[in-house]
Each structure stands twice: as C-alpha cells, then as structure tokens.
Amino acid sequence: MDYLTVSERLQISVAVCKIAIYTCFRALCCKGPPPPRPEYDIVCIGLTGSGKTSLLTQLCSESQENIVPTTGFSIKAVPFQSAILNVKELGGAGNIRKYWCRYYQGSQGVIFVLDSASSEEDLEIARNELHSALQHPQLCTLPFLILANHQDKPAARSVQEIKKYFELEPLARGKRWVLQPTSLDNIAAVKDSFSMLINLLDEQDLEPIQI
C-alpha cells in the first residue's frame, strides 16, 4: 500500500480548504442582491376625520403624537414585504376636496377611507365623494381599497351596512375593489387590507374587464 508523505497530505488539505472557501464565497458573494420590490403610486382620499393620516402613520411605524389633519397633500412610502406603496394622501376638508382630481394623474390604485361611525350628513358626503371617484376617468379603471374605519367605536356601521348604503355592488360592478373594516387598534387587519390591494395591483395579466 502506498502511503502519502506529510508534504503530500498537507498539499491535499490546502487544496480541500481552498475549494471549501471558494464554494462559500460563491454562495455568499455571487448570489447577488435580492430583486427589488415593485413600487406603486397610490392616491388616498377621504373626508377629514376619517383616519387616513393615523392609519398611514401607524403603518410607517411613526409616532402617533400630535397628528393633525392633512392640508393639501402628503406623501408616505409604506413598505410591505411584497411591494412599496407610495401613498399620496389628500386633505379631506371641503375647500380641498374640489381639487382632488388635480392629483389623480399617475395613480395606479386608490385608497378611500371613510368614518363608519360618522354622522348621517358626513356619511352622505363620503358616499357622494366615493361615487365621484369611482366614476372619474383617471380612476375608474384602477383597483380600489375602501376602508370602513373606526370600527372600534360603538356607533360604527358594519361592512354590510356600508356596502348597502354606498350602493357598492351596482356602482362598482366590473371594477376591482375591496371593502374592509379597519381600526387603529387592529393594525394587523389594516396590513391585511393593504395586502389585498397589492394583490390587485400585481394582477398584471388580468383580462380586459367588460363593464
């Protein structure tokens, strides 16, 4: 039987180590960065007091202190595991709503937030604004996420009541939309709602909708 010399054994050990190091290097350094997450431009609308700013602030893990109603508009990049939503939130005061349409261009999706515990008068205004948005030429083909917010309040109306009052079934027939109940005390449900919107946005191969 042939026996290896100490020198030969050392050379083999060094070669094996080099192969192992090279394999680890390829695994760690040549894999490349993960693919970038898709980004979508979203417009977020709703009356003042509906909770738009609070929901977006919490989703971005920002402080909830000293939140004030948005005047004009603000933009937040809301990160999710599968996508980043660049949300343009528009102020909901009466003197601002008439200018909403100026900010619709370039949107890929819509978030409409309503206060499910609001007065009948405000709920009627929200209903009219949602109808207007759903039928606007720049928004009518986009996916909609409708959030019935403030479900933690005693006067909150159920999703079924909102759907019936807002006449969503006939109005949004043929469109891609989701109606979800939300509240600040259940941020997991809010994230799930946004994930539903992302799923609608990801449907690139959707067949043309017959309206």
mmCIF file of N, CA, C and O in Angstrom, residues 25 29-30 34 40 57 70 87-88 94 98 100 104 108-109 112 122 133 147 167 172 182 210:
data_model
loop_
_atom_site.group_PDB
_atom_site.id
_atom_site.type_symbol
_atom_site.label_atom_id
_atom_site.label_comp_id
_atom_site.label_asym_id
_atom_site.label_seq_id
_atom_site.Cartn_x
_atom_site.Cartn_y
_atom_site.Cartn_z
ATOM 1 N N PHE A 25 -17.576 31.392 -0.768
ATOM 2 C CA PHE A 25 -17.517 32.717 -1.388
ATOM 3 C C PHE A 25 -18.583 32.851 -2.475
ATOM 4 O O PHE A 25 -19.281 33.852 -2.561
ATOM 5 N N CYS A 29 -21.266 35.643 -1.889
ATOM 6 C CA CYS A 29 -20.964 36.875 -2.607
ATOM 7 C C CYS A 29 -21.456 36.904 -4.053
ATOM 8 O O CYS A 29 -21.548 37.971 -4.644
ATOM 9 N N CYS A 30 -21.711 35.769 -4.629
ATOM 10 C CA CYS A 30 -22.093 35.742 -6.040
ATOM 11 C C CYS A 30 -23.579 35.509 -6.239
ATOM 12 O O CYS A 30 -24.048 35.331 -7.357
ATOM 13 N N PRO A 34 -31.141 40.702 -3.605
ATOM 14 C CA PRO A 34 -32.498 40.234 -3.895
ATOM 15 C C PRO A 34 -33.168 41.170 -4.897
ATOM 16 O O PRO A 34 -32.832 42.356 -4.982
ATOM 17 N N TYR A 40 -45.686 51.057 -6.226
ATOM 18 C CA TYR A 40 -46.929 51.515 -6.830
ATOM 19 C C TYR A 40 -47.299 52.892 -6.274
ATOM 20 O O TYR A 40 -47.138 53.143 -5.077
ATOM 21 N N THR A 57 -49.661 56.695 9.254
ATOM 22 C CA THR A 57 -48.588 56.930 10.227
ATOM 23 C C THR A 57 -48.258 55.650 10.982
ATOM 24 O O THR A 57 -47.086 55.321 11.195
ATOM 25 N N THR A 70 -54.464 66.551 7.419
ATOM 26 C CA THR A 70 -53.635 66.941 6.281
ATOM 27 C C THR A 70 -54.266 68.097 5.530
ATOM 28 O O THR A 70 -55.451 68.077 5.214
ATOM 29 N N VAL A 87 -47.833 56.388 -1.166
ATOM 30 C CA VAL A 87 -49.204 56.848 -0.955
ATOM 31 C C VAL A 87 -49.256 58.371 -0.872
ATOM 32 O O VAL A 87 -48.637 58.976 0.004
ATOM 33 N N LYS A 88 -50.019 58.954 -1.783
ATOM 34 C CA LYS A 88 -50.251 60.397 -1.779
ATOM 35 C C LYS A 88 -51.594 60.643 -1.092
ATOM 36 O O LYS A 88 -52.645 60.349 -1.632
ATOM 37 N N GLY A 94 -63.598 70.415 3.072
ATOM 38 C CA GLY A 94 -64.484 70.789 1.979
ATOM 39 C C GLY A 94 -63.839 71.685 0.942
ATOM 40 O O GLY A 94 -64.101 71.552 -0.260
ATOM 41 N N LYS A 98 -62.540 69.682 -3.713
ATOM 42 C CA LYS A 98 -62.828 70.056 -5.101
ATOM 43 C C LYS A 98 -61.574 70.050 -5.973
ATOM 44 O O LYS A 98 -61.668 70.087 -7.202
ATOM 45 N N TRP A 100 -59.194 67.563 -5.578
ATOM 46 C CA TRP A 100 -58.651 66.209 -5.565
ATOM 47 C C TRP A 100 -58.234 65.757 -6.960
ATOM 48 O O TRP A 100 -57.176 65.161 -7.141
ATOM 49 N N TYR A 104 -54.876 63.175 -9.284
ATOM 50 C CA TYR A 104 -55.156 61.796 -9.659
ATOM 51 C C TYR A 104 -54.167 61.246 -10.685
ATOM 52 O O TYR A 104 -53.927 60.042 -10.735
ATOM 53 N N GLN A 108 -51.899 54.501 -9.628
ATOM 54 C CA GLN A 108 -52.080 53.111 -10.050
ATOM 55 C C GLN A 108 -53.117 52.384 -9.203
ATOM 56 O O GLN A 108 -53.502 51.263 -9.512
ATOM 57 N N GLY A 109 -53.545 53.024 -8.143
ATOM 58 C CA GLY A 109 -54.556 52.451 -7.273
ATOM 59 C C GLY A 109 -55.120 53.534 -6.368
ATOM 60 O O GLY A 109 -54.549 54.626 -6.262
ATOM 61 N N PHE A 112 -59.713 54.654 -0.380
ATOM 62 C CA PHE A 112 -60.743 55.575 0.107
ATOM 63 C C PHE A 112 -61.050 55.187 1.547
ATOM 64 O O PHE A 112 -61.461 54.056 1.830
ATOM 65 N N ASP A 122 -72.251 63.443 7.217
ATOM 66 C CA ASP A 122 -70.900 63.195 6.733
ATOM 67 C C ASP A 122 -70.834 61.898 5.929
ATOM 68 O O ASP A 122 -70.075 61.801 4.958
ATOM 69 N N ALA A 133 -65.330 59.517 -7.262
ATOM 70 C CA ALA A 133 -64.001 58.949 -7.511
ATOM 71 C C ALA A 133 -64.088 57.689 -8.360
ATOM 72 O O ALA A 133 -63.307 57.483 -9.293
ATOM 73 N N LEU A 147 -61.808 51.484 2.939
ATOM 74 C CA LEU A 147 -61.650 51.140 4.349
ATOM 75 C C LEU A 147 -62.772 51.760 5.175
ATOM 76 O O LEU A 147 -62.897 52.986 5.235
ATOM 77 N N GLU A 167 -74.170 51.699 -1.989
ATOM 78 C CA GLU A 167 -74.582 51.066 -3.251
ATOM 79 C C GLU A 167 -73.365 50.570 -4.045
ATOM 80 O O GLU A 167 -73.250 50.766 -5.257
ATOM 81 N N ALA A 172 -69.877 49.595 -8.427
ATOM 82 C CA ALA A 172 -68.525 49.133 -8.722
ATOM 83 C C ALA A 172 -68.508 47.822 -9.500
ATOM 84 O O ALA A 172 -67.470 47.181 -9.587
ATOM 85 N N THR A 182 -61.718 48.494 9.390
ATOM 86 C CA THR A 182 -60.423 48.783 9.989
ATOM 87 C C THR A 182 -60.578 49.636 11.243
ATOM 88 O O THR A 182 -61.599 50.303 11.445
ATOM 89 N N GLN A 210 -65.124 43.696 -18.863
ATOM 90 C CA GLN A 210 -66.286 44.141 -19.622
ATOM 91 C C GLN A 210 -67.243 44.839 -18.665
ATOM 92 O O GLN A 210 -67.762 44.240 -17.723
#
